[in-house]
XYZ file of C-alpha atoms in Angstrom:
595
model
C -40.163 111.888 24.851
C -38.286 115.161 25.434
C -35.005 115.560 23.561
C -31.723 116.936 24.803
C -29.234 119.389 23.542
C -25.887 119.975 25.185
C -22.601 121.467 25.576
C -20.862 124.339 24.006
C -17.818 124.148 21.945
C -16.313 127.347 20.506
C -13.109 126.827 18.587
C -10.341 129.268 17.844
C -8.154 128.897 14.750
C -4.659 130.262 14.464
C -3.458 131.234 11.009
C -1.943 128.703 8.737
C 1.822 129.053 8.512
C 4.083 126.952 6.390
C 5.180 123.847 8.229
C 7.933 121.496 7.121
C 6.571 118.582 5.172
C 7.166 115.341 7.027
C 7.256 112.168 5.022
C 5.477 109.114 6.270
C 6.270 105.625 5.143
C 4.442 104.605 2.010
C 4.084 101.204 0.421
C 3.110 99.640 -2.833
C 5.150 101.738 -5.268
C 8.577 103.117 -6.057
C 9.621 106.166 -8.116
C 11.862 104.904 -10.909
C 12.694 108.402 -12.122
C 11.792 111.965 -11.183
C 12.729 114.330 -14.021
C 11.940 118.041 -14.023
C 12.459 120.975 -16.342
C 12.278 124.657 -15.379
C 11.975 127.289 -18.095
C 12.613 130.718 -16.568
C 10.695 133.441 -18.433
C 11.738 137.056 -18.807
C 8.994 138.198 -16.424
C 10.437 135.944 -13.716
C 7.722 133.258 -13.841
C 8.781 129.674 -14.467
C 7.150 126.976 -16.601
C 7.629 123.664 -14.812
C 7.243 120.125 -16.125
C 7.614 117.246 -13.688
C 7.931 113.822 -15.313
C 7.527 110.945 -12.849
C 7.871 107.302 -13.800
C 6.270 105.243 -11.043
C 6.024 101.481 -10.622
C 3.138 100.187 -8.505
C 3.535 96.811 -6.805
C 0.085 97.079 -5.223
C -3.278 98.246 -6.513
C -3.532 102.031 -6.225
C -5.660 104.767 -7.703
C -2.662 106.997 -8.377
C -0.408 109.519 -6.654
C -0.673 112.954 -5.118
C 1.904 115.730 -5.395
C 2.212 118.327 -2.626
C 3.832 121.686 -3.320
C 4.318 124.126 -0.425
C 3.301 127.632 -1.450
C 3.483 129.572 1.835
C 6.584 130.208 3.945
C 7.379 132.527 6.829
C 9.154 135.634 5.488
C 9.540 138.006 8.441
C 7.774 138.861 11.689
C 4.689 140.203 9.921
C 4.656 138.567 6.491
C 4.477 135.204 4.769
C 5.924 134.628 1.317
C 3.599 133.006 -1.186
C 4.305 131.174 -4.421
C 1.645 130.927 -7.089
C 1.125 127.535 -8.732
C -1.106 127.362 -11.800
C -1.563 123.737 -12.890
C -1.979 123.450 -16.657
C -2.226 119.712 -17.310
C -1.462 116.193 -16.082
C -0.888 113.465 -18.693
C 0.857 110.146 -19.131
C 2.817 111.654 -22.024
C -0.050 111.121 -24.456
C -3.399 110.933 -22.684
C -4.746 113.126 -19.913
C -4.942 111.839 -16.366
C -7.879 112.695 -14.179
C -6.717 115.047 -11.414
C -7.901 117.472 -8.749
C -6.105 120.531 -7.381
C -6.818 121.702 -3.831
C -5.299 124.101 -1.332
C -4.714 122.591 2.089
C -3.291 125.307 4.315
C 0.198 126.085 3.051
C 0.145 123.237 0.514
C -1.201 122.916 -3.024
C -2.121 119.271 -3.560
C -2.435 117.733 -7.009
C -4.314 114.452 -6.637
C -3.946 112.284 -9.729
C -5.986 109.192 -10.593
C -9.501 107.869 -10.903
C -11.267 106.889 -7.639
C -13.223 104.287 -9.595
C -10.139 102.674 -11.147
C -7.054 100.942 -9.818
C -3.677 100.840 -11.541
C -0.653 98.580 -11.162
C 2.751 98.282 -12.770
C 4.569 101.164 -14.511
C 2.715 104.461 -14.751
C 3.851 107.857 -15.998
C 2.712 111.210 -14.642
C 3.673 114.412 -16.475
C 2.616 117.458 -14.457
C 2.750 120.891 -16.087
C 2.315 124.101 -14.109
C 3.440 127.723 -14.032
C 5.272 128.936 -10.940
C 5.335 132.624 -9.958
C 7.208 134.432 -7.193
C 9.946 131.788 -6.833
C 13.024 133.835 -7.849
C 15.089 135.710 -5.269
C 16.872 139.005 -5.875
C 20.357 139.890 -4.599
C 22.536 142.951 -5.260
C 24.735 141.135 -7.794
C 22.499 138.359 -9.176
C 19.052 136.767 -9.318
C 18.580 133.246 -7.993
C 16.417 130.157 -8.128
C 16.874 128.136 -4.911
C 14.483 125.241 -5.129
C 13.764 121.830 -3.642
C 13.098 119.686 -6.706
C 11.647 116.480 -5.324
C 10.414 117.323 -1.885
C 10.105 114.472 0.603
C 8.520 111.152 -0.327
C 7.992 108.048 1.760
C 9.394 105.767 -0.975
C 12.772 105.535 -2.732
C 13.523 107.676 -5.782
C 15.918 105.668 -7.942
C 16.954 108.641 -10.064
C 16.173 112.366 -9.865
C 17.226 115.047 -12.333
C 16.460 118.628 -13.251
C 17.129 120.926 -16.220
C 16.892 124.708 -15.958
C 16.813 126.963 -19.016
C 17.222 130.691 -18.467
C 19.069 133.685 -19.928
C 22.583 134.269 -18.589
C 23.146 131.444 -16.102
C 26.250 132.328 -14.107
C 26.568 129.698 -11.357
C 25.000 126.490 -10.077
C 24.988 124.359 -6.955
C 23.264 121.095 -6.077
C 22.657 119.079 -2.875
C 21.170 115.644 -2.228
C 20.234 113.750 0.904
C 18.279 114.484 4.043
C 17.460 118.010 5.133
C 20.625 119.980 5.844
C 22.844 117.572 3.917
C 25.813 119.115 2.095
C 26.346 116.107 -0.181
C 26.826 117.328 -3.741
C 25.093 115.927 -6.811
C 26.237 116.036 -10.440
C 25.899 119.334 -12.349
C 26.421 120.723 -15.832
C 26.271 124.379 -16.877
C 26.120 126.516 -20.017
C 25.055 130.185 -20.419
C 21.431 129.210 -20.997
C 21.063 125.754 -19.438
C 21.972 123.960 -16.240
C 21.600 120.226 -15.631
C 21.444 118.370 -12.339
C 21.256 114.654 -11.533
C 21.579 112.617 -8.353
C 24.679 110.499 -8.043
C 22.726 107.711 -6.353
C 19.223 106.587 -5.491
C 17.457 108.667 -2.843
C 16.121 106.843 0.199
C 12.679 107.676 1.584
C 12.858 111.186 3.043
C 15.903 112.292 1.005
C 15.563 115.081 -1.537
C 17.259 116.974 -4.347
C 17.791 120.756 -4.059
C 19.315 123.062 -6.696
C 20.657 126.612 -6.792
C 20.880 128.539 -10.090
C 22.396 132.035 -10.302
C 21.302 134.406 -13.097
C 23.018 137.579 -14.259
C 21.585 140.744 -12.748
C 18.975 142.237 -15.079
C 18.620 139.115 -17.238
C 15.009 138.803 -16.013
C 12.592 141.290 -14.500
C 13.754 142.019 -10.972
C 12.035 139.464 -8.751
C 9.608 140.787 -6.185
C 8.489 138.312 -3.517
C 4.733 137.889 -3.187
C 4.117 138.857 0.403
C 0.996 138.336 2.425
C 0.656 140.115 5.727
C 0.435 137.601 8.512
C -2.621 138.064 10.672
C -2.431 138.437 14.424
C -4.219 135.773 16.488
C -6.984 138.293 17.133
C -7.377 138.969 13.414
C -7.429 135.249 12.674
C -10.186 134.728 15.233
C -12.117 137.736 13.937
C -11.930 136.567 10.325
C -12.656 132.957 11.262
C -15.750 133.887 13.226
C -16.787 136.468 10.633
C -17.286 139.491 12.873
C -19.021 141.466 10.174
C -22.594 142.755 9.929
C -24.023 139.926 7.828
C -22.596 136.953 9.816
C -23.406 138.717 13.098
C -26.990 139.308 11.956
C -27.263 135.664 10.878
C -25.864 134.537 14.250
C -28.378 136.726 16.068
C -31.223 135.208 14.056
C -29.967 131.661 14.651
C -29.504 132.447 18.353
C -33.041 133.794 18.669
C -34.425 130.645 17.054
C -32.188 128.273 19.053
C -32.795 129.866 22.448
C -36.483 130.212 21.606
C -36.537 126.480 20.900
C -34.958 125.724 24.295
C -37.462 127.933 26.106
C -40.368 126.443 24.150
C -39.128 122.928 24.894
C -39.199 123.657 28.614
C -42.561 125.440 28.236
C -44.123 122.406 26.573
C -42.293 119.568 28.318
C -40.773 120.808 31.568
C -43.709 122.425 33.387
C -45.639 120.470 35.971
C -49.230 119.590 35.160
C -51.992 120.486 37.633
C -55.754 120.508 38.130
C -55.776 124.158 39.094
C -55.588 125.807 42.492
C -57.718 124.425 45.383
C -58.611 121.343 43.373
C -59.690 119.741 46.626
C -62.570 122.238 46.611
C -63.285 122.523 42.874
C -63.037 118.807 42.133
C -61.411 119.577 38.743
C -60.062 116.549 36.865
C -58.753 118.152 33.647
C -54.948 118.096 33.573
C -53.147 121.125 32.108
C -49.693 122.745 32.321
C -49.275 124.829 35.442
C -49.142 128.504 34.388
C -45.887 130.287 35.089
C -46.129 131.996 38.485
C -49.626 130.668 39.147
C -50.712 130.867 42.791
C -50.941 127.556 44.627
C -52.684 127.494 47.984
C -50.769 125.515 50.620
C -52.876 124.239 53.512
C -51.241 122.715 56.591
C -51.537 118.911 56.503
C -51.268 116.827 59.669
C -50.265 113.607 57.925
C -48.335 112.569 54.822
C -50.396 112.636 51.610
C -52.013 109.360 50.611
C -51.854 107.521 47.310
C -53.295 104.377 45.725
C -56.348 102.246 46.211
C -56.844 101.429 48.985
C -55.149 104.644 50.095
C -51.830 104.439 51.944
C -49.506 107.220 53.122
C -46.554 108.062 50.915
C -43.398 106.636 52.423
C -40.586 109.049 53.430
C -38.457 108.235 50.362
C -41.440 108.821 48.064
C -42.021 112.196 49.700
C -38.335 113.058 49.351
C -38.413 112.148 45.641
C -41.642 114.096 45.166
C -40.165 117.238 46.718
C -36.934 117.564 44.697
C -37.522 115.107 41.814
C -34.435 113.103 42.800
C -33.942 109.823 44.653
C -31.276 110.981 47.091
C -29.169 108.816 49.357
C -30.820 110.796 52.173
C -34.178 109.364 51.079
C -32.769 105.845 51.330
C -31.257 106.471 54.767
C -34.632 107.842 55.939
C -36.181 104.595 54.687
C -33.837 102.615 56.929
C -35.042 104.625 59.925
C -38.631 104.094 58.761
C -38.031 100.335 58.537
C -36.682 100.441 62.085
C -39.720 102.380 63.339
C -41.990 99.840 61.639
C -40.284 96.925 63.377
C -38.147 95.413 60.602
C -34.726 96.213 62.087
C -32.974 97.760 65.085
C -30.344 100.494 65.004
C -27.562 100.306 67.591
C -25.114 103.109 68.270
C -21.697 101.721 69.152
C -20.010 105.051 69.886
C -17.809 107.404 67.866
C -20.336 107.590 65.020
C -20.288 103.805 64.588
C -23.568 101.979 64.072
C -24.862 98.481 63.483
C -28.174 97.183 62.163
C -29.985 94.082 63.360
C -32.772 92.477 61.364
C -35.945 91.863 63.381
C -38.101 90.318 60.662
C -37.926 89.400 56.987
C -39.486 91.461 54.168
C -43.221 90.863 53.786
C -46.145 92.038 51.674
C -46.498 95.211 53.740
C -43.278 96.566 52.181
C -43.075 98.297 48.833
C -40.683 96.680 46.304
C -37.866 99.184 46.873
C -38.217 98.805 50.668
C -38.055 95.014 50.453
C -35.035 95.217 48.164
C -33.277 97.605 50.555
C -33.959 95.405 53.595
C -32.666 92.300 51.797
C -29.566 94.112 50.493
C -28.619 95.442 53.935
C -28.387 91.947 55.420
C -27.183 90.092 52.340
C -24.641 87.445 53.330
C -25.030 88.076 57.070
C -26.652 86.281 60.002
C -28.943 89.171 60.796
C -26.536 91.859 62.029
C -24.338 94.179 59.968
C -22.034 97.032 60.914
C -22.309 100.119 58.731
C -18.575 100.082 58.107
C -18.956 96.630 56.556
C -21.232 98.130 53.892
C -18.594 100.607 52.810
C -17.397 100.076 49.236
C -19.881 97.207 48.871
C -23.323 98.795 48.844
C -23.171 101.242 45.931
C -24.613 98.776 43.402
C -27.465 97.895 45.767
C -28.033 101.596 46.425
C -28.322 102.300 42.705
C -30.822 99.454 42.326
C -32.932 100.683 45.243
C -32.986 104.207 43.792
C -34.041 102.859 40.402
C -36.855 100.862 42.041
C -37.926 104.032 43.881
C -38.175 105.863 40.546
C -40.212 102.977 39.140
C -42.539 103.117 42.147
C -43.059 106.863 41.687
C -43.803 106.536 37.943
C -45.706 103.289 37.512
C -47.515 102.821 40.806
C -47.794 106.304 42.330
C -48.226 108.088 38.960
C -46.364 111.109 40.301
C -44.221 111.539 37.159
C -44.833 110.586 33.506
C -41.234 109.287 33.278
C -38.307 108.743 35.625
C -36.878 112.172 36.494
C -33.371 110.723 36.426
C -33.883 109.274 32.945
C -35.225 112.611 31.737
C -32.215 114.469 33.117
C -29.787 111.997 31.547
C -31.621 112.141 28.232
C -31.386 115.921 28.132
C -27.732 115.847 29.185
C -26.861 113.412 26.387
C -28.846 115.379 23.864
C -27.132 118.573 24.982
C -23.776 116.977 24.171
C -25.062 116.308 20.671
C -26.105 119.934 20.319
C -22.674 121.016 21.522
C -21.113 118.820 18.867
C -23.389 120.232 16.181
C -22.518 123.763 17.268
C -18.801 122.970 17.271
C -18.939 121.373 13.823
C -20.848 124.357 12.446
C -18.278 126.751 13.917
C -15.475 124.903 12.111
C -17.325 124.359 8.843
C -18.680 127.891 8.596
C -15.373 129.300 9.852
C -13.789 128.043 6.641
C -15.882 130.634 4.778
C -15.490 133.309 7.447
C -18.826 132.827 9.188
C -17.992 130.662 12.212
C -19.961 132.930 14.522
C -23.197 131.583 13.025
C -22.525 128.233 14.713
C -21.774 129.740 18.128
C -25.431 130.268 19.184
C -26.153 126.584 18.530
C -23.463 125.611 21.013
C -24.680 128.247 23.485
C -28.228 126.968 23.122
C -26.913 123.494 23.928
C -25.267 124.898 27.028
C -28.531 126.585 27.991
C -30.372 123.306 27.560
C -27.771 121.550 29.687
C -28.358 124.151 32.403
C -32.114 123.641 32.025
C -31.952 119.822 32.087
C -32.438 119.592 35.892
C -35.734 121.483 35.426
C -37.006 119.254 32.610
C -38.543 116.443 34.723
C -42.168 117.268 35.517
C -44.859 116.055 37.844
C -48.209 114.811 36.641
C -51.307 116.668 37.813
C -51.808 113.947 40.428
C -48.143 114.282 41.411
C -48.511 118.063 41.679
C -51.478 117.656 44.004
C -49.447 115.248 46.152
C -46.583 117.775 46.081
C -48.912 120.541 47.302
C -50.096 118.345 50.153
C -46.514 117.280 50.994
C -45.586 120.953 51.279
C -48.512 121.344 53.680
C -47.171 118.416 55.715
C -43.713 120.024 55.691
C -45.263 123.245 56.977
C -46.838 121.284 59.818
C -43.514 119.683 60.825
C -41.653 122.998 60.691
C -44.190 124.691 62.980
C -44.924 121.612 65.104
C -43.714 123.237 68.318
C -46.895 125.352 68.366
C -49.059 122.234 68.677
C -47.393 120.502 71.653
C -50.692 119.858 73.433
C -51.784 117.518 70.660
C -48.470 115.631 70.836
C -48.991 114.855 74.520
C -51.956 112.732 73.423
C -50.038 111.002 70.601
C -46.602 110.179 71.885
C -46.062 107.644 69.080
C -46.320 110.487 66.577
C -42.699 111.448 67.154
C -41.145 108.279 65.824
C -43.901 107.750 63.260
C -43.050 110.968 61.428
C -39.351 111.092 62.328
C -38.291 109.596 58.909
C -40.235 112.394 57.183
C -38.397 114.949 59.308
C -35.172 113.429 57.977
C -36.135 113.914 54.317
C -37.428 117.411 55.090
C -34.168 118.136 56.974
C -36.078 119.414 60.022
C -35.121 116.680 62.515
C -34.090 119.035 65.297
C -37.207 121.212 64.941
C -39.384 118.117 65.028
C -37.573 116.828 68.103
C -37.827 120.172 69.881
C -41.617 119.994 69.656
C -41.540 116.805 71.777
C -39.020 117.948 74.369
C -40.194 116.809 77.790
C -43.189 114.818 76.543
C -41.799 111.331 77.184
C -41.149 110.291 73.615
C -38.460 107.873 74.794
C -40.958 105.198 75.771
C -41.355 104.004 72.187
C -37.768 104.572 71.166
C -36.108 101.752 72.998
C -37.607 99.088 70.772
C -35.778 100.136 67.619
C -32.879 102.383 68.632
C -30.217 101.746 71.247
C -27.890 104.600 72.090
C -24.803 105.009 74.256
C -26.323 107.581 76.624
C -29.669 108.260 78.328
C -32.388 109.256 75.930
C -33.027 112.967 75.496
C -35.059 114.077 72.496
C -32.708 116.874 71.450
C -29.671 114.606 71.809
C -31.441 111.863 69.918
C -32.196 114.284 67.072
C -28.483 114.935 66.717
C -27.721 111.233 67.001
C -30.207 110.244 64.314
C -28.888 113.029 62.110
C -25.387 111.638 62.613
C -26.695 108.151 61.783
C -28.383 109.428 58.628
C -25.217 111.219 57.541
C -23.037 108.192 58.294
C -25.219 105.733 56.440
C -25.512 108.048 53.445
C -21.732 108.297 53.293
C -21.241 104.553 53.683
C -23.868 103.490 51.171
C -22.659 105.828 48.427
C -18.939 105.028 48.783
C -17.253 103.202 45.921
C -13.909 101.372 45.853
C -10.954 103.614 45.107
C -8.922 102.917 42.010
C -5.309 103.471 41.133
C -3.623 103.908 37.814
C -0.773 105.522 36.095
C -0.421 108.098 33.414
C 2.520 109.387 31.567
C 3.544 111.636 28.819
C 5.979 110.901 26.072
C 7.737 113.450 23.962
C 9.169 112.696 20.578
C 10.187 114.604 17.540
C 11.828 114.272 14.221
C 13.006 116.231 11.262
C 11.353 116.140 7.878
C 12.217 117.610 4.575
C 11.405 121.184 3.732
C 11.640 123.596 0.894
C 9.991 124.082 -2.421
C 9.258 120.558 -3.534
C 6.957 119.418 -0.755
C 6.605 115.743 -1.587
C 3.761 113.337 -2.199
C 2.469 109.822 -1.881
C -0.015 107.305 -3.238
C -3.708 106.748 -2.679
């Protein structure tokens, strides 16, 4: 069964900028104490030890600690802090931990995924911090968020800073922007800070320590030039020779696969040209651009044993590989011509149908189903307007039965053309998703462009999906003959002498003229030949019968019934947008949570 590939997704990434860390509610633990020490070195780097005593009331693997390391500095630059994690212990034994960079955040994930912990646990995190000091004309400064924002209470938070020549200190506690002071102590080489109360979830501790000018190497911020959106896209896609070459190779393979798929699966089969003369029976793919001789046919092609003419809807499906509503409306006219119902024009494009006889063995399954559905729940007469919003399910069922007839009984297609189109459309969506995922995954290493051709190939397959259904060799031969019959109906006016002998031919082939969309040309060929004699039995109009007028009337009927049958009930609903926002903590400490 052919497979489908689908829609293109090409993603654009904007550069990561530091965003305020927003705490979310956490459960199952509380921070009993959060103690930190900062040892400022002469080169301006800082050795940091964070000592967290945590009590778990639920089974957890451990905690994670987030430290922001990238902040906006000016219009063109971001400021970066370097964090070099040295160890994580419980004071004696090492904890298992992982360090990762997630955008502007360094995350230290502590704990064993195969082990749960409960009760009191201690986490001592040691790391070296670079680029954190600020320089001013009269002093150097450490301005740092100690705790960051957590989703659980911190019962006690403290910090100790050792550095040469401490000249001033300040300390704040509470939510972002709070000016509430905490407790401080200062000496020339040490400053101490401690919260005066427990911190609620989302509250934080921030300190400021001033150092004498020249007591440490003059701090220089670590700046990283911020990329423009165009540069971000370029680097994300990897617009360099190697990724571009790889994308070209992948594209050649992917598009080649789409073309080969159509070449193997989408081409009609045939017996060769003029099979009716050669008698060939070997089925093979029809060569691209191969000549196919069309001979005028004076009757619809026949199928089955014993042979019977293809019905108008079957011819319509054969021609465009789709069961259209037009094909079904032509079937209604055909049923009227064959004596199963009468069409009555009531004026102003209003029509009614009257059943003349019940479905019988002379009808194909889809015809019998259509006739029964038209008069379902009635006493034999139905107005077209009464079918509106009620017939779409029946219409879908009739179309599906028509596809089944064409595949299983007529052998015109190896599989339902509609099913093939849907299959390829669904598969193309999967290819689009694969392409999109590859763009994102490979974009992380600066090679996103390699995934783009996959998505484009999916788009190409989606565009090709209408061409993927194919006719069998027998179906192609019927198609060739149907084209010959179409040629006959288009040029019928040149054979008027023959029509004078077969007046019944007009109504007999009228449903085929509907599916071929040549009703007026077909009617013109019979102008003045007395075709009205047979018409009165199945069609009643509001004015005297004239072939040309009738052609317009029947076209109006076909259009009306197609519109009515396909209509579905309207629906109503509501949509809305909500806007919300909130403030979260920011600054050096970041925050954390449990896992």
